[in-house]
Short mmCIF file of C-alpha atoms in Angstrom, two decimals:
data_model
loop_
_atom_site.label_atom_id
_atom_site.label_comp_id
_atom_site.label_asym_id
_atom_site.label_seq_id
_atom_site.Cartn_x
_atom_site.Cartn_y
_atom_site.Cartn_z
CA MET A 1 -32.41 52.12 -39.77
CA ARG A 2 -28.52 51.15 -40.59
CA THR A 3 -27.50 51.40 -44.10
CA GLU A 4 -23.60 51.38 -43.88
CA ALA A 5 -21.71 48.31 -44.36
CA SER A 6 -22.17 45.75 -41.57
CA LYS A 7 -21.34 42.26 -40.49
CA ALA A 8 -22.96 39.55 -38.92
CA ALA A 9 -22.45 35.69 -38.37
CA VAL A 10 -23.93 32.51 -36.82
CA LEU A 11 -21.74 30.88 -34.08
CA GLY A 12 -21.76 27.15 -33.20
CA LYS A 13 -19.81 23.91 -33.12
CA PRO A 14 -20.02 22.42 -35.51
CA VAL A 15 -21.29 25.39 -37.62
CA GLU A 16 -20.11 24.30 -41.38
CA HIS A 17 -23.46 23.12 -42.26
CA SER A 18 -25.56 26.05 -41.13
CA LEU A 19 -28.16 27.11 -43.32
CA SER A 20 -28.36 30.83 -41.88
CA PRO A 21 -25.75 32.19 -44.44
CA VAL A 22 -28.25 31.41 -47.08
CA LEU A 23 -31.17 32.90 -45.60
CA HIS A 24 -29.29 36.17 -44.02
CA GLY A 25 -27.32 36.74 -47.58
CA ALA A 26 -30.64 36.53 -49.62
CA ALA A 27 -32.13 38.79 -47.21
CA PHE A 28 -29.43 41.46 -47.31
CA ALA A 29 -29.35 41.47 -51.36
CA ALA A 30 -33.04 41.81 -51.48
CA LEU A 31 -32.97 44.58 -49.17
CA GLY A 32 -30.23 46.34 -51.16
CA LEU A 33 -27.66 46.00 -48.40
CA THR A 34 -24.44 46.08 -50.56
CA GLY A 35 -21.50 45.15 -48.78
CA TRP A 36 -23.10 43.56 -45.55
CA THR A 37 -21.55 40.48 -44.81
CA TYR A 38 -22.79 37.02 -42.88
CA GLU A 39 -20.43 34.42 -42.23
CA ARG A 40 -19.93 30.92 -40.22
CA VAL A 41 -17.61 31.17 -37.05
CA GLU A 42 -16.77 27.85 -35.43
CA ALA A 43 -17.20 28.65 -31.59
CA ASP A 44 -18.33 26.83 -28.61
CA ALA A 45 -19.86 28.59 -25.52
CA GLU A 46 -16.76 30.07 -23.98
CA GLU A 47 -15.17 30.90 -27.36
CA LEU A 48 -18.45 32.86 -28.04
CA VAL A 49 -18.15 34.99 -25.21
CA THR A 50 -14.49 35.71 -26.19
CA PHE A 51 -15.66 36.24 -29.75
CA ALA A 52 -18.23 38.64 -29.01
CA SER A 53 -16.63 40.72 -26.34
CA GLY A 54 -14.03 41.68 -29.16
CA LEU A 55 -16.56 42.75 -31.74
CA GLY A 56 -16.28 46.57 -33.11
CA PRO A 57 -19.21 48.61 -34.13
CA GLU A 58 -19.37 47.43 -37.39
CA TRP A 59 -21.06 44.26 -36.15
CA VAL A 60 -24.82 44.45 -35.89
CA GLY A 61 -25.45 40.97 -34.39
CA LEU A 62 -24.80 37.10 -34.14
CA SER A 63 -27.42 34.31 -34.69
CA VAL A 64 -26.36 31.42 -32.16
CA THR A 65 -26.64 27.79 -32.48
CA MET A 66 -25.69 25.03 -30.11
CA PRO A 67 -23.77 24.72 -27.96
CA GLY A 68 -23.73 28.53 -27.32
CA LYS A 69 -27.34 29.59 -26.56
CA ARG A 70 -27.22 29.35 -22.70
CA ALA A 71 -24.01 31.26 -22.69
CA ALA A 72 -25.56 34.02 -25.18
CA LEU A 73 -28.08 34.53 -22.61
CA ARG A 74 -25.93 35.04 -19.92
CA PHE A 75 -23.62 37.23 -21.91
CA ALA A 76 -26.01 39.85 -23.03
CA ASP A 77 -26.40 43.23 -21.27
CA GLU A 78 -30.42 42.85 -21.84
CA VAL A 79 -32.61 39.91 -22.49
CA SER A 80 -36.11 39.67 -23.85
CA THR A 81 -39.11 38.15 -22.05
CA ARG A 82 -39.23 35.08 -24.05
CA ALA A 83 -35.39 34.19 -24.15
CA GLU A 84 -35.47 34.62 -20.07
CA ALA A 85 -38.39 32.29 -20.10
CA VAL A 86 -36.68 29.69 -22.47
CA GLY A 87 -33.71 30.01 -20.74
CA ALA A 88 -31.66 30.06 -23.87
CA ALA A 89 -30.69 32.77 -26.90
CA ASN A 90 -30.18 32.27 -30.36
CA THR A 91 -29.97 35.88 -31.42
CA LEU A 92 -27.55 38.69 -29.85
CA VAL A 93 -27.96 42.28 -31.26
CA HIS A 94 -24.96 44.51 -31.11
CA ARG A 95 -26.70 47.78 -30.15
CA PRO A 96 -25.11 51.27 -30.74
CA GLY A 97 -22.98 51.99 -27.68
CA GLY A 98 -21.91 48.46 -27.41
CA SER A 99 -24.47 46.84 -25.27
CA TRP A 100 -26.05 43.36 -26.52
CA PHE A 101 -29.15 42.35 -26.47
CA ALA A 102 -30.41 38.68 -26.16
CA ASP A 103 -33.62 37.40 -28.16
CA CYS A 104 -35.00 33.81 -28.66
CA THR A 105 -36.58 33.95 -32.06
CA ASP A 106 -36.55 30.10 -32.24
CA VAL A 107 -40.05 31.04 -30.55
CA SER A 108 -41.26 32.52 -33.36
CA GLY A 109 -39.82 29.85 -35.48
CA VAL A 110 -41.89 27.35 -34.00
CA THR A 111 -45.24 29.57 -34.04
CA GLY A 112 -44.50 30.54 -37.62
CA ALA A 113 -43.94 26.76 -38.96
CA LEU A 114 -47.26 25.81 -36.80
CA ARG A 115 -49.11 28.64 -38.40
CA GLY A 116 -47.89 28.14 -41.80
CA ALA A 117 -47.02 24.53 -42.92
CA GLY A 118 -48.62 23.25 -40.00
CA GLY A 119 -51.92 24.92 -40.35
CA PHE A 120 -52.26 25.64 -36.67
CA SER A 121 -56.12 26.87 -35.98
CA GLY A 122 -56.32 27.03 -32.52
CA GLY A 123 -56.63 24.85 -29.28
CA SER A 124 -55.80 24.48 -25.77
CA SER A 125 -53.32 21.51 -25.30
CA GLY A 126 -50.13 20.49 -26.77
CA LEU A 127 -47.82 17.72 -26.88
CA VAL A 128 -44.02 17.92 -27.15
CA LEU A 129 -41.54 14.83 -27.48
CA GLY A 130 -38.29 15.86 -25.63
CA ALA A 131 -37.17 17.95 -23.40
CA GLY A 132 -34.03 19.90 -24.94
CA GLY A 133 -33.59 23.46 -26.11
CA THR A 134 -36.07 23.19 -28.91
CA ALA A 135 -38.66 21.69 -26.70
CA ALA A 136 -38.55 24.47 -24.14
CA ALA A 137 -39.02 27.12 -27.16
CA SER A 138 -41.75 24.98 -28.44
CA LEU A 139 -43.38 25.48 -25.02
CA ALA A 140 -42.84 29.46 -25.05
CA ALA A 141 -44.55 29.13 -28.72
CA PHE A 142 -47.85 27.18 -27.45
CA ALA A 143 -48.31 29.89 -25.00
CA GLU A 144 -47.80 32.55 -27.63
CA LEU A 145 -50.53 30.36 -29.40
CA GLY A 146 -52.78 30.73 -26.41
CA LEU A 147 -52.61 26.95 -25.10
CA THR A 148 -52.74 26.31 -21.85
CA GLU A 149 -51.44 22.79 -20.94
CA VAL A 150 -48.78 20.52 -22.52
CA ALA A 151 -47.92 16.91 -21.82
CA LEU A 152 -44.02 16.22 -22.38
CA ALA A 153 -43.30 12.95 -23.64
CA VAL A 154 -39.35 12.07 -22.81
CA ARG A 155 -37.15 9.37 -22.86
CA GLU A 156 -35.71 10.29 -19.22
CA PRO A 157 -38.18 12.35 -16.98
CA ALA A 158 -35.33 13.18 -14.78
CA ARG A 159 -33.89 15.62 -17.74
CA ALA A 160 -37.09 17.50 -18.29
CA THR A 161 -36.49 19.99 -15.13
CA GLU A 162 -35.41 23.01 -17.33
CA ALA A 163 -38.21 22.36 -19.82
CA VAL A 164 -40.77 21.82 -16.93
CA ARG A 165 -39.52 25.55 -15.66
CA THR A 166 -40.12 27.10 -18.81
CA ALA A 167 -43.47 25.77 -19.05
CA GLU A 168 -44.28 27.05 -15.63
CA ARG A 169 -42.63 30.55 -16.51
CA VAL A 170 -45.04 31.05 -19.26
CA GLY A 171 -47.93 29.81 -17.36
CA LEU A 172 -48.52 26.43 -19.03
CA ARG A 173 -49.83 23.16 -16.98
CA VAL A 174 -47.36 20.89 -17.53
CA ARG A 175 -47.28 17.07 -17.31
CA VAL A 176 -44.41 14.78 -17.70
CA ASP A 177 -44.56 11.14 -19.21
CA ARG A 178 -42.27 8.62 -20.28
CA LEU A 179 -42.26 8.45 -23.95
CA ASP A 180 -42.11 4.31 -23.82
CA ALA A 181 -44.85 3.91 -21.51
CA ILE A 182 -47.85 6.14 -23.30
CA ALA A 183 -49.91 4.88 -25.92
CA LEU A 184 -48.70 7.50 -28.61
CA ALA A 185 -51.63 7.45 -30.69
CA ASP A 186 -53.86 8.12 -28.16
CA ALA A 187 -51.60 10.82 -27.10
CA VAL A 188 -51.44 12.36 -30.47
CA ALA A 189 -55.30 12.15 -30.76
CA SER A 190 -55.91 14.06 -27.38
CA HIS A 191 -53.83 17.24 -28.17
CA ASP A 192 -54.44 20.12 -30.87
CA VAL A 193 -50.91 20.41 -31.67
CA VAL A 194 -47.79 18.10 -31.35
CA VAL A 195 -44.05 18.97 -31.66
CA SER A 196 -41.42 16.11 -32.01
CA THR A 197 -37.95 17.49 -31.09
CA LEU A 198 -36.55 13.88 -31.31
CA PRO A 199 -33.31 13.21 -33.15
CA ALA A 200 -33.68 11.39 -36.61
CA GLY A 201 -34.83 7.72 -36.65
CA ALA A 202 -36.18 8.09 -32.82
CA LEU A 203 -39.70 7.45 -33.76
CA ASP A 204 -39.42 6.07 -37.27
CA GLU A 205 -41.43 2.52 -36.28
CA ARG A 206 -44.11 4.68 -34.81
CA ALA A 207 -44.29 7.25 -37.64
CA GLY A 208 -48.00 5.97 -38.39
CA GLU A 209 -49.18 6.72 -34.84
CA LEU A 210 -47.65 10.36 -34.82
CA ALA A 211 -49.01 11.20 -38.51
CA LYS A 212 -52.31 11.35 -37.24
CA ALA A 213 -51.88 14.41 -35.41
CA ARG A 214 -54.14 17.36 -36.20
CA CYS A 215 -51.20 19.79 -36.40
CA LEU A 216 -47.68 18.58 -36.32
CA LEU A 217 -44.00 19.97 -36.09
CA ASP A 218 -41.01 17.54 -36.74
CA VAL A 219 -37.86 19.20 -36.58
CA VAL A 220 -36.20 16.37 -38.57
CA TYR A 221 -35.72 17.34 -42.29
CA HIS A 222 -32.91 15.25 -43.57
CA PRO A 223 -32.74 13.12 -45.24
CA TRP A 224 -35.52 13.90 -46.93
CA PRO A 225 -38.48 12.62 -47.26
CA THR A 226 -38.32 11.29 -43.64
CA PRO A 227 -40.56 8.21 -42.87
CA LEU A 228 -42.95 10.65 -40.89
CA ALA A 229 -43.16 13.02 -43.59
CA GLU A 230 -44.10 9.96 -46.03
CA ALA A 231 -46.62 8.69 -43.43
CA VAL A 232 -48.08 12.31 -43.12
CA ALA A 233 -48.52 12.34 -46.84
CA ALA A 234 -50.17 8.96 -47.04
CA GLU A 235 -52.62 10.58 -44.21
CA GLY A 236 -53.34 13.52 -46.22
CA GLY A 237 -51.80 15.70 -43.49
CA ARG A 238 -49.80 18.71 -42.94
CA LEU A 239 -46.46 18.65 -41.71
CA ALA A 240 -43.97 21.41 -40.70
CA THR A 241 -40.56 20.68 -40.65
CA GLY A 242 -37.25 22.08 -39.08
CA LEU A 243 -36.62 23.94 -42.12
CA ASP A 244 -39.71 25.55 -41.73
CA MET A 245 -38.89 26.62 -38.43
CA LEU A 246 -35.30 27.68 -39.24
CA LEU A 247 -36.84 29.94 -42.16
CA HIS A 248 -39.25 31.59 -39.64
CA GLN A 249 -36.85 32.04 -36.74
CA ALA A 250 -34.56 34.16 -39.47
CA PHE A 251 -36.96 36.82 -40.11
CA GLY A 252 -36.73 38.02 -36.55
CA GLN A 253 -33.20 38.08 -36.72
CA VAL A 254 -33.08 39.71 -40.12
CA GLU A 255 -35.44 42.40 -38.51
CA HIS A 256 -33.16 42.73 -35.41
CA PHE A 257 -29.91 43.15 -37.55
CA THR A 258 -31.26 45.21 -40.21
CA GLY A 259 -34.09 47.63 -38.62
CA ARG A 260 -36.23 46.50 -41.68
CA PRO A 261 -39.33 44.06 -42.43
CA ALA A 262 -37.34 40.76 -43.51
CA PRO A 263 -38.09 40.09 -47.12
CA ARG A 264 -39.79 36.55 -46.57
CA GLU A 265 -40.37 35.38 -50.14
CA ALA A 266 -36.80 35.81 -50.90
CA MET A 267 -35.44 34.11 -47.98
CA ARG A 268 -38.06 31.21 -48.36
CA ASP A 269 -36.88 31.06 -51.98
CA ALA A 270 -33.45 31.19 -51.24
CA LEU A 271 -33.78 28.23 -48.60
CA ALA A 272 -35.73 26.11 -51.07
CA GLU A 273 -33.27 26.45 -53.77
CA ALA A 274 -30.40 25.57 -51.26
CA THR A 275 -31.82 22.40 -49.88
CA GLY A 276 -34.24 21.26 -52.82
CA HIS A 277 -36.96 21.11 -50.17
CA PRO A 278 -40.13 22.57 -51.06
CA LEU A 279 -41.37 25.42 -48.49
CA ALA A 280 -45.27 25.88 -48.50
CA GLY A 281 -47.60 27.52 -46.11
CA ALA A 282 -48.47 30.92 -45.03
CA LEU A 283 -45.18 33.51 -44.42
CA GLY A 284 -46.93 35.43 -42.02
#
């Protein structure tokens, strides 16, 4: 357990709007880690490698956002099983001796959001809208939640190759459909959990169909409330958002960096205050 003043940061490009400093700053304060700092560093994939290579022993780790997650995985000396399955890492841990360990706590972000705010209570099949990096993390999360099969609904099936590989690595039976060729309401009704990784506005006109999901995570949370959030509220349902995912993935990062249990309530309250977005559900 490390107590001396230490440094950490979030790397990405762009990174100026990252909420990670809010979460990690609140965690360090709650844990009494005075002198610990957490900053934003503007860096693309190539710059991430250069930056991380020059860090001294006072650095405990890095949070990694786009576009550096695949580069972070390649840079590390050792990788977790789930990071390898996803093909990307959002967390780099600087170990004593100078080696780097890569993990993908985005997977915990999805499982935590679904179990907490989303109210996941079990099942065997899931639906993921989209096939990018968050979709891959969602597939690994589905496997951890005990699901056995998944459907990927994507705008361009040819771009789903990496997501399909992730599904296969974690043992999920996978099917790929064109998003514009499926009856969304029927697809939602036939799965136990749904994750939408599509950008803001992509499904606003079909929010009513998507809102009927039994358990739903939508990574979009700004501007709030989204049309989907309003549709879910009208249905009396529960919605997990990208903020819930951000919160739950940060718990694992804090524990990697500090060696202590994450102060979950303090982190949740800090994020809610910074965004004006109430965060409900179990904290795990």
